[in-house]
mmCIF file of the C-alpha atoms, coordinates in Angstrom:
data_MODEL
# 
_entry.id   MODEL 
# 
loop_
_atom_site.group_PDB 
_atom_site.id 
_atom_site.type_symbol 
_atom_site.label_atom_id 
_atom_site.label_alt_id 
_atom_site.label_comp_id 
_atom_site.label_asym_id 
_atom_site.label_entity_id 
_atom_site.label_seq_id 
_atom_site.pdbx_PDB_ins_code 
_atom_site.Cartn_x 
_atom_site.Cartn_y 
_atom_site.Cartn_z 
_atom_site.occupancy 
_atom_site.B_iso_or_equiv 
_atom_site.pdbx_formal_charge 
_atom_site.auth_seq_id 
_atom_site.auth_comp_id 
_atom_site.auth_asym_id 
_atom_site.auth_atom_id 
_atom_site.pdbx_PDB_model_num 
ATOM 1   C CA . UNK A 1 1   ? -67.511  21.959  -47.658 1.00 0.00 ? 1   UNK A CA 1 
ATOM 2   C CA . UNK A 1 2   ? -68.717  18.586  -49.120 1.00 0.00 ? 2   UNK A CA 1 
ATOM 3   C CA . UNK A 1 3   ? -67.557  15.264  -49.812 1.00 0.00 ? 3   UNK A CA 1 
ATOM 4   C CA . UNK A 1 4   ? -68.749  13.524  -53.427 1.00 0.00 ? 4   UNK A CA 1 
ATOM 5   C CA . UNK A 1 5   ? -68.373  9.888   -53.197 1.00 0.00 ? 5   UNK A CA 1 
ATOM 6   C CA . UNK A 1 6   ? -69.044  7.721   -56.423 1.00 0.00 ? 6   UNK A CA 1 
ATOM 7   C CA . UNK A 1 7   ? -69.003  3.461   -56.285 1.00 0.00 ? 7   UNK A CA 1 
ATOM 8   C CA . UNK A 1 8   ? -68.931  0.319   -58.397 1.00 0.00 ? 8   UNK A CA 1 
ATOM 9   C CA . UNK A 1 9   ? -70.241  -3.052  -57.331 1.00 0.00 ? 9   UNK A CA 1 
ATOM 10  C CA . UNK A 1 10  ? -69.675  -6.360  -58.519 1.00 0.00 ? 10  UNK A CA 1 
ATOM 11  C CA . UNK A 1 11  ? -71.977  -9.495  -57.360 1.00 0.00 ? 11  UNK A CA 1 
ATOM 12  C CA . UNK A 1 12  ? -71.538  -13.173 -58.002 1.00 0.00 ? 12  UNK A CA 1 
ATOM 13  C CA . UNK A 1 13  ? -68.095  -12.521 -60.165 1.00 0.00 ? 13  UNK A CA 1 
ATOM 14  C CA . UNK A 1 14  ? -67.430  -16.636 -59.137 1.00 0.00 ? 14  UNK A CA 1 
ATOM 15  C CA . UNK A 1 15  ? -70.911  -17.877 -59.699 1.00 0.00 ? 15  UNK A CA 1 
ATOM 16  C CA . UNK A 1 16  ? -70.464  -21.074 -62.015 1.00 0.00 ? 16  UNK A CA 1 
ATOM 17  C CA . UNK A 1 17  ? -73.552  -19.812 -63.605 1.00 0.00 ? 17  UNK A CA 1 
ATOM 18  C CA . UNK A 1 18  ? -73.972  -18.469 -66.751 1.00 0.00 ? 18  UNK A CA 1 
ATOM 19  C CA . UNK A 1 19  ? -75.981  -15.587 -66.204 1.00 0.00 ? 19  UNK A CA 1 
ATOM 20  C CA . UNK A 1 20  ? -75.631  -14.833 -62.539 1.00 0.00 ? 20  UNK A CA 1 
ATOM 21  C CA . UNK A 1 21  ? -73.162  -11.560 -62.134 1.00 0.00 ? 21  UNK A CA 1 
ATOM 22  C CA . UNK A 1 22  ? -74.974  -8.145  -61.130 1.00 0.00 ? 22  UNK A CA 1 
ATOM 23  C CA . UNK A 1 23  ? -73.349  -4.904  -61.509 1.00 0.00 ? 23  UNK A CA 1 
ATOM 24  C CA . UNK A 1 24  ? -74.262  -1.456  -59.948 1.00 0.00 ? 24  UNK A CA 1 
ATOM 25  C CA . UNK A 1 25  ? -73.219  2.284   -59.498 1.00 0.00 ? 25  UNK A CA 1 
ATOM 26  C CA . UNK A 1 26  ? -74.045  4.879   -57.384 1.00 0.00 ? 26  UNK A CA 1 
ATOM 27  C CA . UNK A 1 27  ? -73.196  8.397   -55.949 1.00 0.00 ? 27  UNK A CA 1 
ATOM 28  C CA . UNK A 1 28  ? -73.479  10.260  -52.692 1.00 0.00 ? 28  UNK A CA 1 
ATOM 29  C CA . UNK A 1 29  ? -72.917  13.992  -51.359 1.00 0.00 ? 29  UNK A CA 1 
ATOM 30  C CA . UNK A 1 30  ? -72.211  14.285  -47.902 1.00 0.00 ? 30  UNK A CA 1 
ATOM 31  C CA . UNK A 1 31  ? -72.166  17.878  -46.641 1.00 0.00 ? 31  UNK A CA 1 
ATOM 32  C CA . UNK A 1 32  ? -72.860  19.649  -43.097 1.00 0.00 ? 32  UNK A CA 1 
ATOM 33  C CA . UNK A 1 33  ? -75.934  21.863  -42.283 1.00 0.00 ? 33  UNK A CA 1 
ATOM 34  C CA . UNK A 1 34  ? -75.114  25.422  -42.412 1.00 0.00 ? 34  UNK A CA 1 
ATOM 35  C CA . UNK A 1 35  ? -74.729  27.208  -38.484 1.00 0.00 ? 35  UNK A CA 1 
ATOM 36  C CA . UNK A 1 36  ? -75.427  23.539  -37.550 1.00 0.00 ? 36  UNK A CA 1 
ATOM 37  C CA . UNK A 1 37  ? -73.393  19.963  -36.897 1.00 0.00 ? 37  UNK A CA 1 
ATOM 38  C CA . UNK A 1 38  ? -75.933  17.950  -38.515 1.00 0.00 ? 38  UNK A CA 1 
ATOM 39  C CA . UNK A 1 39  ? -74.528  15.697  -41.080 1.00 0.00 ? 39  UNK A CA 1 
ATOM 40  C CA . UNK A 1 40  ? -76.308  14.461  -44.057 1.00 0.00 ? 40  UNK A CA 1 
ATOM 41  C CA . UNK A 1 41  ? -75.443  12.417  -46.796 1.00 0.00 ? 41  UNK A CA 1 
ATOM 42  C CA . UNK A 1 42  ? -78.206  11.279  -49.497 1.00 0.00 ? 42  UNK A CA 1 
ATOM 43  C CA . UNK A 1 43  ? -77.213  8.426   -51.749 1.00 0.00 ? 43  UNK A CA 1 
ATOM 44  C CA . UNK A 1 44  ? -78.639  7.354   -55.156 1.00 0.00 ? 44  UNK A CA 1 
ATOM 45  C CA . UNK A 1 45  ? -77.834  3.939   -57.010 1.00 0.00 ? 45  UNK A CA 1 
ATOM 46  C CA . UNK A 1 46  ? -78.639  1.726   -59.788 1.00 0.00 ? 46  UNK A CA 1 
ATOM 47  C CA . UNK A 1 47  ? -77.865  -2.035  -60.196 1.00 0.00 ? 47  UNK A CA 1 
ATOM 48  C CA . UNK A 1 48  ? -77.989  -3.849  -63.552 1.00 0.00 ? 48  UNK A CA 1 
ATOM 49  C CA . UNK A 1 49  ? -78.041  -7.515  -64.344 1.00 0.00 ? 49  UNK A CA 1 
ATOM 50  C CA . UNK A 1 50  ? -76.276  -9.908  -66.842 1.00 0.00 ? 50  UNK A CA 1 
ATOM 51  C CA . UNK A 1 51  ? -79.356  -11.710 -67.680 1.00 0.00 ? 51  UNK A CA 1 
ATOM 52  C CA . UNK A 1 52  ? -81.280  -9.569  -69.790 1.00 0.00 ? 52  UNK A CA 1 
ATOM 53  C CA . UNK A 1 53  ? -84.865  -10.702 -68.309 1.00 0.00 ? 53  UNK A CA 1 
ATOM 54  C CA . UNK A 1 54  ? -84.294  -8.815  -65.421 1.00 0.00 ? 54  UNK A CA 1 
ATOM 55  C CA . UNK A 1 55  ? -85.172  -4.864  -65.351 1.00 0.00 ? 55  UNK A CA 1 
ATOM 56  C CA . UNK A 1 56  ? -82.415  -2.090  -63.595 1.00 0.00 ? 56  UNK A CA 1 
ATOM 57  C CA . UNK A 1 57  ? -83.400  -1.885  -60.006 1.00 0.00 ? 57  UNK A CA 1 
ATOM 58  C CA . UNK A 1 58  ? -82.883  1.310   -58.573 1.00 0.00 ? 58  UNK A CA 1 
ATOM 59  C CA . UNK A 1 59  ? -82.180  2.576   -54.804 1.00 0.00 ? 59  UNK A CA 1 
ATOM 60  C CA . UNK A 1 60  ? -82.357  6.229   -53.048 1.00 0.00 ? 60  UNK A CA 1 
ATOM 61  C CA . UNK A 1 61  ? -80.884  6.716   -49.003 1.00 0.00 ? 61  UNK A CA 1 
ATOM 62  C CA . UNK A 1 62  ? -80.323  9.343   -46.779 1.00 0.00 ? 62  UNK A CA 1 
ATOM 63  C CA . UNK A 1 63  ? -78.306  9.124   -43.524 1.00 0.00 ? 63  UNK A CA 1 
ATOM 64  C CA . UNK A 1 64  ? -78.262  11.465  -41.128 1.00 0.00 ? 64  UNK A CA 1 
ATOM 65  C CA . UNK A 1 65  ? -75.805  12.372  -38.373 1.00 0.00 ? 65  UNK A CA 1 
ATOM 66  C CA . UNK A 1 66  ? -76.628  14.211  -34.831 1.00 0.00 ? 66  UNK A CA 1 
ATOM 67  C CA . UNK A 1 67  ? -73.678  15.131  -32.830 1.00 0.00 ? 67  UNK A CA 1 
ATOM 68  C CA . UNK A 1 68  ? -74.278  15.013  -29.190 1.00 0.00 ? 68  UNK A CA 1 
ATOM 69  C CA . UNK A 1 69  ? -70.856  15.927  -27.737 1.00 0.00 ? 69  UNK A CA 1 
ATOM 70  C CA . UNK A 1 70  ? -67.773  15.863  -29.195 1.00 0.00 ? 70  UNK A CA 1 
ATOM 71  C CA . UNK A 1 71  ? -67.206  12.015  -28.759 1.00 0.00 ? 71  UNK A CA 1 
ATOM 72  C CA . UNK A 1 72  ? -70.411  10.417  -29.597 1.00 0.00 ? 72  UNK A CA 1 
ATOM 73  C CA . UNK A 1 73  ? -73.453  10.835  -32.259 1.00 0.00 ? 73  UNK A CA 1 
ATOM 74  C CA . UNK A 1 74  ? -76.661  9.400   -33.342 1.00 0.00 ? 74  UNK A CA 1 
ATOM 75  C CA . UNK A 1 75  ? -77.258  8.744   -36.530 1.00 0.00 ? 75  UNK A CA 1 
ATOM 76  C CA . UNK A 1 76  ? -80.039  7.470   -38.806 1.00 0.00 ? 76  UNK A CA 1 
ATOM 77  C CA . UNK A 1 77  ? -79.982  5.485   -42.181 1.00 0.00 ? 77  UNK A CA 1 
ATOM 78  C CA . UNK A 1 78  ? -82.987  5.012   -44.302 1.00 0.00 ? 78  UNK A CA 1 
ATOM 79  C CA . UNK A 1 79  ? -83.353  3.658   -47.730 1.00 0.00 ? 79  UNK A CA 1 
ATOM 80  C CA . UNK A 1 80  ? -86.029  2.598   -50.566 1.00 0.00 ? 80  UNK A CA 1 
ATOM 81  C CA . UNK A 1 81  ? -85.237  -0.053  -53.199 1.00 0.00 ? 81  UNK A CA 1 
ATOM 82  C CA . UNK A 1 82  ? -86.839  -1.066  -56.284 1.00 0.00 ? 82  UNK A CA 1 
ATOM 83  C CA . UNK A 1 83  ? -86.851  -3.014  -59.303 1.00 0.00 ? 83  UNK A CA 1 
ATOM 84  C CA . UNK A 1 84  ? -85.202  -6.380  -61.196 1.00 0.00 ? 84  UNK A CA 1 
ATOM 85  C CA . UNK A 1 85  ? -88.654  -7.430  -62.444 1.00 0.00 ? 85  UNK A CA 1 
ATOM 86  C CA . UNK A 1 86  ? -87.911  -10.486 -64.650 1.00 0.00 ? 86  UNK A CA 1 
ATOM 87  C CA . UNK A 1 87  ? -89.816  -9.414  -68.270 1.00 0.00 ? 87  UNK A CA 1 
ATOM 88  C CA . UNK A 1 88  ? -90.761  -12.904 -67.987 1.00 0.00 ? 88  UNK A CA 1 
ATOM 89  C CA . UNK A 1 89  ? -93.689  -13.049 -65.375 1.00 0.00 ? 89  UNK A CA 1 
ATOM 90  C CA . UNK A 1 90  ? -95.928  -10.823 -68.259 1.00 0.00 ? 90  UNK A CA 1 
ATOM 91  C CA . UNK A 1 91  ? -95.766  -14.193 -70.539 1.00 0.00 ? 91  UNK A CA 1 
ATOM 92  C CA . UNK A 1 92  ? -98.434  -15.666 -67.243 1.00 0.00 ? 92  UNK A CA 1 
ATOM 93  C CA . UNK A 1 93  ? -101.264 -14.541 -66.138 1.00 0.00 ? 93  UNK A CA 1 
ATOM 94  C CA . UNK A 1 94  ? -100.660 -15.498 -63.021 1.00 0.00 ? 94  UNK A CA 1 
ATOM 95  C CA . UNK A 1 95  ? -97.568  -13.679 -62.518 1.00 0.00 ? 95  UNK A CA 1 
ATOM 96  C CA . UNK A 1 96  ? -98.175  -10.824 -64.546 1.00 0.00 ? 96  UNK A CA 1 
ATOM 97  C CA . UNK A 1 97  ? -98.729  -8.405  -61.774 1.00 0.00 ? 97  UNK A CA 1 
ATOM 98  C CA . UNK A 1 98  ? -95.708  -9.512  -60.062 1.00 0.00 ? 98  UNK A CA 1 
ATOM 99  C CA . UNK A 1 99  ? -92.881  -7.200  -59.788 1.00 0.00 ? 99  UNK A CA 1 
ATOM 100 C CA . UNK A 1 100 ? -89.264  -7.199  -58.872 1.00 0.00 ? 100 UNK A CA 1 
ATOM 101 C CA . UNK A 1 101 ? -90.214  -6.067  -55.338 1.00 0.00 ? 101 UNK A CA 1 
ATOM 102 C CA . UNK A 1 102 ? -89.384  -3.564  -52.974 1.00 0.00 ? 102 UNK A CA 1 
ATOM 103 C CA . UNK A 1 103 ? -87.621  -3.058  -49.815 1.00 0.00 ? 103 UNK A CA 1 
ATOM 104 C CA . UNK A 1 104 ? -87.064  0.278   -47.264 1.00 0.00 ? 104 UNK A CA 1 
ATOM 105 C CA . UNK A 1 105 ? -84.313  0.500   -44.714 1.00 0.00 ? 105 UNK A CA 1 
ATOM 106 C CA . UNK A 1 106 ? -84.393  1.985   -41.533 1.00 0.00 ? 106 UNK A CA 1 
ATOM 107 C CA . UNK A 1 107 ? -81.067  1.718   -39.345 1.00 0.00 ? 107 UNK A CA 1 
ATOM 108 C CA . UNK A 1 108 ? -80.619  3.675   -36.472 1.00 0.00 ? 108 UNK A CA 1 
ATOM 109 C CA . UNK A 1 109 ? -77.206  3.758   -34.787 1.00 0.00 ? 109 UNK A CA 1 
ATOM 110 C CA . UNK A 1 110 ? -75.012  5.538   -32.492 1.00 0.00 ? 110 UNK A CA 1 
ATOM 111 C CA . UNK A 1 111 ? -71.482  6.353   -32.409 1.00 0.00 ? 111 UNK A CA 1 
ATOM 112 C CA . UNK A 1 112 ? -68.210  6.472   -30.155 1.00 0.00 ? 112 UNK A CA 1 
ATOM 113 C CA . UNK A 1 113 ? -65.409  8.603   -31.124 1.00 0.00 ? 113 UNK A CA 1 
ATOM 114 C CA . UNK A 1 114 ? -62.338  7.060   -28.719 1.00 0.00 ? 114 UNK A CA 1 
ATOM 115 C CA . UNK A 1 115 ? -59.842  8.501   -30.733 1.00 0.00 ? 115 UNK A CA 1 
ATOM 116 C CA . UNK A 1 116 ? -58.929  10.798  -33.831 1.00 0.00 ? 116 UNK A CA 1 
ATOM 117 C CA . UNK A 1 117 ? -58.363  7.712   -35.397 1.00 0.00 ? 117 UNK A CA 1 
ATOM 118 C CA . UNK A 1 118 ? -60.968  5.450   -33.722 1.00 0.00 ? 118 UNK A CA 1 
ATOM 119 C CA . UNK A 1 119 ? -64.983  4.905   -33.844 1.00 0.00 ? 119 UNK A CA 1 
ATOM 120 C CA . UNK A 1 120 ? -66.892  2.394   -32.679 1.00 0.00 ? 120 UNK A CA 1 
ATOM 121 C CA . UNK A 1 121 ? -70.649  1.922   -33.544 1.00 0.00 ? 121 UNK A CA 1 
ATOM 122 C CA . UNK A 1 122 ? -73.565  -0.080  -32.831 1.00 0.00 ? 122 UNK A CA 1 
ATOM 123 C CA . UNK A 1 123 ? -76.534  0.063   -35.046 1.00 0.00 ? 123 UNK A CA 1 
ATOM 124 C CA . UNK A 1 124 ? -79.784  -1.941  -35.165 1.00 0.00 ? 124 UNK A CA 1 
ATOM 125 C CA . UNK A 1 125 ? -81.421  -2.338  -39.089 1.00 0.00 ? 125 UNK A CA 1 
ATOM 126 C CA . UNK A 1 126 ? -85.257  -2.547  -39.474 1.00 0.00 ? 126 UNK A CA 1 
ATOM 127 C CA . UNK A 1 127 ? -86.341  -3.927  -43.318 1.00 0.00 ? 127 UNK A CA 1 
ATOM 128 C CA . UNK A 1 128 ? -89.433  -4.796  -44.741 1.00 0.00 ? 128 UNK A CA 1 
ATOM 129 C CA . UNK A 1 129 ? -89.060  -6.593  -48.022 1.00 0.00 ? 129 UNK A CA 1 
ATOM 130 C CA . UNK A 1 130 ? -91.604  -6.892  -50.562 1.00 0.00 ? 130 UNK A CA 1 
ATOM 131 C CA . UNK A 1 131 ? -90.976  -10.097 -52.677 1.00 0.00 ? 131 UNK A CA 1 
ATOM 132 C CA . UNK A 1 132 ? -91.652  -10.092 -56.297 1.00 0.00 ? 132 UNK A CA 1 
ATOM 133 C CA . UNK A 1 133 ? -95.022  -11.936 -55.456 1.00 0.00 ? 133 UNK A CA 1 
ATOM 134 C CA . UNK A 1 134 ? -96.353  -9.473  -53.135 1.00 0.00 ? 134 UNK A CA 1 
ATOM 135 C CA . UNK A 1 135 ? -95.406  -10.966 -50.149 1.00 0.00 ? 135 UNK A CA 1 
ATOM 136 C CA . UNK A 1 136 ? -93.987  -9.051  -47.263 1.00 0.00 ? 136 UNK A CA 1 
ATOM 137 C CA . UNK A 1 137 ? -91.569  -10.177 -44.974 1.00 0.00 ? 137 UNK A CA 1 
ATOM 138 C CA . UNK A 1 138 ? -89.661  -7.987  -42.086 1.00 0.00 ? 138 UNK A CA 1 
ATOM 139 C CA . UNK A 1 139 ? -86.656  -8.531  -40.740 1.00 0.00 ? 139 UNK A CA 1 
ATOM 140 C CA . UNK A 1 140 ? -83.834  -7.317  -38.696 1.00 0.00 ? 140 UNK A CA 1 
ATOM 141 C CA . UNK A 1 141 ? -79.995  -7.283  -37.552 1.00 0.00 ? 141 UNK A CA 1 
ATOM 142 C CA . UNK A 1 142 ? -77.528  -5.693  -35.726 1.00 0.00 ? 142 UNK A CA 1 
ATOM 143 C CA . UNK A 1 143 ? -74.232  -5.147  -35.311 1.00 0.00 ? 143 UNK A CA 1 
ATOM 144 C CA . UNK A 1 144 ? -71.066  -3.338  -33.533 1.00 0.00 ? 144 UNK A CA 1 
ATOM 145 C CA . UNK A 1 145 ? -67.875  -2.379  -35.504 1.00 0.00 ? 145 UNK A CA 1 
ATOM 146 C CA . UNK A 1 146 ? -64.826  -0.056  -35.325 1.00 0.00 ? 146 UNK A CA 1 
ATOM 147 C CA . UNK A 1 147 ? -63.253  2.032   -37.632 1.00 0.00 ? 147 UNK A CA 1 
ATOM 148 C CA . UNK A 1 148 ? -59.717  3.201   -37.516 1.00 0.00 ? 148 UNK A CA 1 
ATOM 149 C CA . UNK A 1 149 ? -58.610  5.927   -40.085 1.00 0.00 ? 149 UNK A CA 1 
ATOM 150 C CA . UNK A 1 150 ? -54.568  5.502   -40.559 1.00 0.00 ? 150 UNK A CA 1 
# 
């Protein structure tokens, strides 16, 4: 069995300006190993922008489950993003190498199941961002947060 999830995103619908709104889409598959519980789920996306100077950026992910018993899990996220180079920068020869940067994901997490209903989880996301001048920054966050299916 498998699970085919498909999404639309909206960004900045409010802005006040002009030329601010992003759009994306994107698609998963999340099946189970075969003679295994492993989980996996890869994920591919693409984001376009309402100011035309500004290329598609595209994303690819993959997260990964590993039951341990029956009421907890660890699981792994990891993703690679690229893209939104402004068609702009090749006017300058000083920006003309620049690109619209690049950033991977790594989130490792693990999960509680209290309930048929109820999960909590706790995860800890590792990034590294490339700017569209080359410059690398790294940063993290975490988090904790239930789910309840009704």
């Amino acid at each position: 069995n498998f699970i085919i999830d498909a999404h639309i995103a909206a960004d900045s619908l409010l802005s006040d300006l002009k030329d601010d709104e992003a759009y994306g889409a994107g698609a998963s598959i999340t099946f189970i190993i075969p003679s295994t519980d492993i989980t996996l789920r890869p994920e591919l996306g693409l984001n376009f922008f309402e100011n035309d100077n500004y290329s598609t950026s595209f994303y690819t992910g993959c997260e990964f489950d590993l039951p341990i018993t029956k009421e907890f899990s660890i699981n792994m996220w990891g993703s690679f993003a690229f893209g939104s180079k402004d068609k702009r920068w090749s006017d300058n020869p000083a920006t003309d190498d620049w690109d619209g940067g690049k950033i991977f994901n790594f989130k490792p997490g693990i999960k509680f199941i209290y309930s048929s209903h109820t999960t909590f989880d706790v995860y800890v996301n590792l990034e590294s961002r490339t700017a569209f001048d080359g410059t690398n920054r790294k940063c993290w966050s975490s988090g904790f947060f239930m789910t309840y299916v009704f």
